[in-house]
Amino acid sequence: MKWGLVVALALTGCAVPIVNGAEESDANRVVVALEESGIAASKEADPVAEGRYRVLVARDDASGAAQVLRQEGLPPPETKGVLDALGQGGLVPSRSAEHAKLVAGTAGDLERSLRAIDGVVSARVHLAVPAKAAFEAEQKDSATASVLLRHRGSATPIQASDVQSLVAGAVPGLAPDKVRVVLTAAPPVGRPVDRELSRLGPITVTRGSLTPLRLAVAAVALINLLLIGVLLALWAKVRRANATLDEVRAAAEKPR
């Protein structure tokens, strides 16, 4: 955790959680996205969710942070993998129910894999896999899939053919040419001038928060000067008192 960001949050207003109950990797991505947009953020363990994390921003930055996270698709939605989906079966699961959970879990695993690619903002995978195509040797129906990827920048981080191969390789009976891939570029996140990061000594804050920070530092420096002045005055007073006491003692000790 960066101490500069912690101090900035403390000085620019009360910190509020913008993300709760996130995995550590997702919380890290949220912090990076907010910092790149000029919003100071810090990560800490979520007090109400063991093993999870939350992200804090200054109260004044909450609305801007929410807009950035919405544009960046963060934090990613909770997607259950195959193990998670199959682990929630009923006492007597039916074959169709187990198949539906297997398909949903496979889609969730694929979404996680695609989101892990650098430059991918969000990923959605829709699988249409008939039960016979998945579990029987004779296939009367063909499986299909559609994938929607949002990415940063104009250049795609992954080719559509690679996405087709990845999805087809995870689903039995699914041919790569049956996978429809849609790649869209996410709009760039703008950074207002007052959200530009500036440095004040070892502390990094947004430009809009630089003036309050300077005032706070000046107030602290002024308080320190006042305290130093009070201490010097007390020290001088004690010295004068000691000098007066020495004079009185010396006068009392003189022979009459």
XYZ file of C-alpha atoms in Angstrom:
256
model
C 0.000 0.000 0.000
C 1.441 3.387 -0.956
C 1.755 5.715 2.010
C 1.379 8.714 -0.249
C -2.060 7.573 -1.328
C -3.070 6.808 2.250
C -2.040 10.296 3.376
C -3.795 11.816 0.385
C -7.013 10.018 1.233
C -6.776 11.147 4.833
C -6.150 14.778 3.913
C -8.568 15.211 1.025
C -11.629 13.860 2.797
C -13.188 10.877 4.442
C -12.365 7.659 2.595
C -15.282 5.534 1.399
C -15.262 2.024 -0.110
C -15.934 1.984 -3.837
C -15.493 -1.806 -4.187
C -16.233 -4.457 -1.563
C -15.651 -8.195 -1.366
C -13.339 -8.401 -4.377
C -10.601 -10.909 -5.031
C -7.115 -9.502 -4.541
C -6.295 -9.594 -8.268
C -9.522 -7.726 -9.101
C -8.876 -5.199 -6.328
C -5.402 -4.589 -7.734
C -6.845 -3.993 -11.200
C -9.334 -1.520 -9.729
C -6.575 0.423 -7.959
C -4.452 0.552 -11.129
C -7.392 1.723 -13.261
C -8.270 4.468 -10.783
C -4.666 5.651 -10.459
C -4.320 5.797 -14.247
C -7.407 8.021 -14.273
C -5.932 10.320 -11.636
C -7.974 9.083 -8.677
C -6.049 8.131 -5.542
C -7.122 4.736 -4.194
C -5.951 2.234 -1.610
C -6.605 -1.470 -1.089
C -7.216 -3.162 2.248
C -8.665 -6.402 3.580
C -12.457 -6.393 3.651
C -13.519 -6.532 7.319
C -16.773 -8.356 6.524
C -15.521 -10.839 3.909
C -12.649 -13.087 4.866
C -10.008 -13.430 2.181
C -11.523 -10.581 0.169
C -10.483 -6.974 -0.329
C -12.061 -3.579 -0.719
C -10.868 -0.405 -2.426
C -11.141 3.022 -0.798
C -11.255 6.453 -2.407
C -11.860 9.936 -1.062
C -15.530 10.788 -0.649
C -15.262 13.591 -3.221
C -13.822 11.127 -5.759
C -16.522 8.457 -5.345
C -18.666 9.524 -8.303
C -15.679 9.857 -10.626
C -14.322 6.498 -9.477
C -17.672 4.827 -10.151
C -17.671 6.232 -13.694
C -14.149 4.970 -14.344
C -14.982 1.487 -13.066
C -18.137 1.384 -15.182
C -16.178 2.257 -18.318
C -13.440 -0.231 -17.460
C -15.885 -3.026 -16.587
C -14.414 -3.370 -13.092
C -14.665 -5.252 -10.919
C -15.542 -8.135 -13.246
C -18.770 -9.982 -12.480
C -18.579 -13.107 -10.375
C -18.468 -16.090 -12.715
C -18.671 -19.657 -11.479
C -16.291 -22.177 -12.949
C -17.009 -25.846 -13.592
C -16.053 -26.904 -10.079
C -18.167 -24.154 -8.518
C -21.186 -24.923 -10.680
C -21.118 -28.678 -10.147
C -20.598 -28.223 -6.412
C -24.030 -26.607 -6.027
C -26.115 -29.541 -7.163
C -29.236 -30.773 -5.422
C -29.650 -34.019 -3.554
C -30.774 -35.870 -6.687
C -29.537 -33.830 -9.646
C -31.043 -34.580 -13.014
C -28.985 -35.182 -16.114
C -30.212 -31.993 -17.778
C -29.493 -29.933 -14.669
C -25.958 -31.272 -14.433
C -25.428 -30.576 -18.115
C -26.673 -27.001 -17.742
C -24.306 -26.452 -14.808
C -21.416 -27.930 -16.753
C -22.081 -25.588 -19.678
C -22.435 -22.567 -17.374
C -19.253 -23.470 -15.523
C -17.344 -23.894 -18.779
C -18.522 -20.466 -19.932
C -17.392 -18.992 -16.619
C -13.935 -20.542 -16.917
C -13.607 -19.233 -20.464
C -14.599 -15.730 -19.373
C -11.952 -15.776 -16.656
C -9.312 -16.914 -19.121
C -10.226 -14.202 -21.616
C -10.301 -11.457 -18.958
C -6.793 -12.487 -17.893
C -5.449 -11.383 -21.303
C -3.715 -8.025 -21.082
C -5.858 -5.364 -22.749
C -9.197 -7.158 -22.373
C -11.672 -5.049 -20.401
C -14.564 -7.505 -20.223
C -15.570 -10.840 -21.713
C -18.887 -12.634 -22.074
C -19.204 -16.173 -23.404
C -22.548 -17.695 -24.431
C -22.616 -21.421 -25.122
C -25.410 -23.329 -26.812
C -24.481 -26.956 -26.262
C -27.248 -29.547 -26.600
C -26.978 -32.364 -24.096
C -26.617 -35.004 -26.820
C -23.740 -33.139 -28.421
C -21.913 -33.075 -25.099
C -22.479 -36.611 -23.810
C -23.368 -38.903 -26.715
C -21.104 -40.187 -29.448
C -23.715 -39.573 -32.146
C -24.295 -35.861 -32.586
C -27.589 -34.872 -34.073
C -27.298 -31.226 -33.068
C -24.264 -28.996 -33.384
C -22.978 -26.754 -30.595
C -22.551 -23.022 -31.140
C -21.040 -20.202 -29.163
C -20.779 -16.428 -29.186
C -18.142 -14.330 -27.510
C -18.195 -10.610 -26.826
C -14.868 -8.981 -25.942
C -14.311 -5.348 -25.000
C -10.712 -4.232 -25.199
C -8.628 -1.110 -24.741
C -7.253 0.776 -27.710
C -7.843 0.289 -31.403
C -5.602 -2.784 -31.714
C -7.163 -6.049 -30.591
C -5.194 -7.860 -27.840
C -6.151 -11.258 -29.297
C -7.163 -12.451 -32.733
C -10.679 -13.710 -33.325
C -9.293 -17.005 -34.622
C -7.429 -17.523 -31.349
C -10.627 -16.915 -29.403
C -12.427 -19.443 -31.591
C -9.721 -22.038 -30.962
C -9.789 -21.415 -27.204
C -13.561 -21.739 -26.912
C -13.850 -24.709 -29.294
C -11.101 -26.549 -27.425
C -13.029 -26.267 -24.140
C -16.400 -27.501 -25.450
C -16.826 -31.026 -26.818
C -18.540 -31.094 -30.206
C -17.944 -27.417 -30.889
C -16.174 -26.539 -34.134
C -14.118 -23.314 -34.304
C -16.177 -22.028 -37.226
C -19.280 -22.273 -35.020
C -17.872 -19.703 -32.612
C -18.932 -16.135 -33.376
C -16.540 -13.546 -31.964
C -17.368 -9.858 -31.586
C -14.506 -7.517 -30.658
C -15.333 -3.956 -29.614
C -13.038 -1.192 -28.428
C -13.937 0.341 -25.094
C -14.072 4.157 -25.109
C -10.932 5.706 -23.636
C -11.244 6.951 -20.109
C -10.600 10.658 -20.077
C -8.653 12.323 -17.306
C -9.837 15.830 -16.392
C -7.177 18.426 -15.722
C -8.009 18.556 -12.011
C -7.520 14.771 -11.837
C -3.924 14.933 -13.113
C -1.500 13.574 -10.547
C 0.889 15.992 -8.903
C 3.625 15.512 -6.346
C 4.226 17.420 -3.142
C 7.458 16.035 -1.753
C 7.023 12.271 -1.308
C 3.220 12.492 -1.562
C 1.357 11.962 -4.844
C -2.134 13.452 -5.109
C -4.488 14.695 -7.802
C -4.063 18.263 -8.983
C -7.484 19.161 -7.619
C -6.420 17.938 -4.189
C -3.044 19.689 -4.277
C -4.324 22.979 -2.813
C -6.077 21.353 0.197
C -2.956 19.281 0.779
C -0.732 22.353 0.696
C -3.052 24.104 3.142
C -2.977 21.087 5.430
C 0.819 20.907 5.281
C 1.046 24.658 5.926
C -1.307 24.323 8.906
C 0.787 21.490 10.333
C 3.972 23.516 9.822
C 2.380 26.540 11.507
C 1.280 24.440 14.482
C 4.793 23.048 14.770
C 6.260 26.565 14.722
C 3.824 27.667 17.417
C 4.747 24.667 19.550
C 8.448 25.401 19.052
C 7.819 29.027 20.064
C 5.946 27.949 23.191
C 8.729 25.548 24.120
C 11.374 28.251 23.614
C 9.381 30.679 25.715
C 9.020 28.107 28.499
C 12.715 27.292 28.290
C 13.626 30.984 28.550
C 11.246 31.434 31.471
C 12.749 28.451 33.277
C 16.253 29.820 32.701
C 15.245 33.203 34.132
C 13.610 31.502 37.085
C 16.731 29.429 37.709
C 18.912 32.538 37.428
C 16.722 34.412 39.905
C 16.789 31.463 42.286
C 20.581 31.321 42.079
C 20.798 35.028 42.869
C 18.528 34.614 45.893
C 20.589 31.686 47.152
C 23.829 33.580 46.631
C 22.460 36.587 48.513
C 21.286 34.358 51.372
C 24.669 32.715 51.659
C 26.627 35.997 51.928
C 27.882 36.705 55.472
C 26.288 39.648 57.146
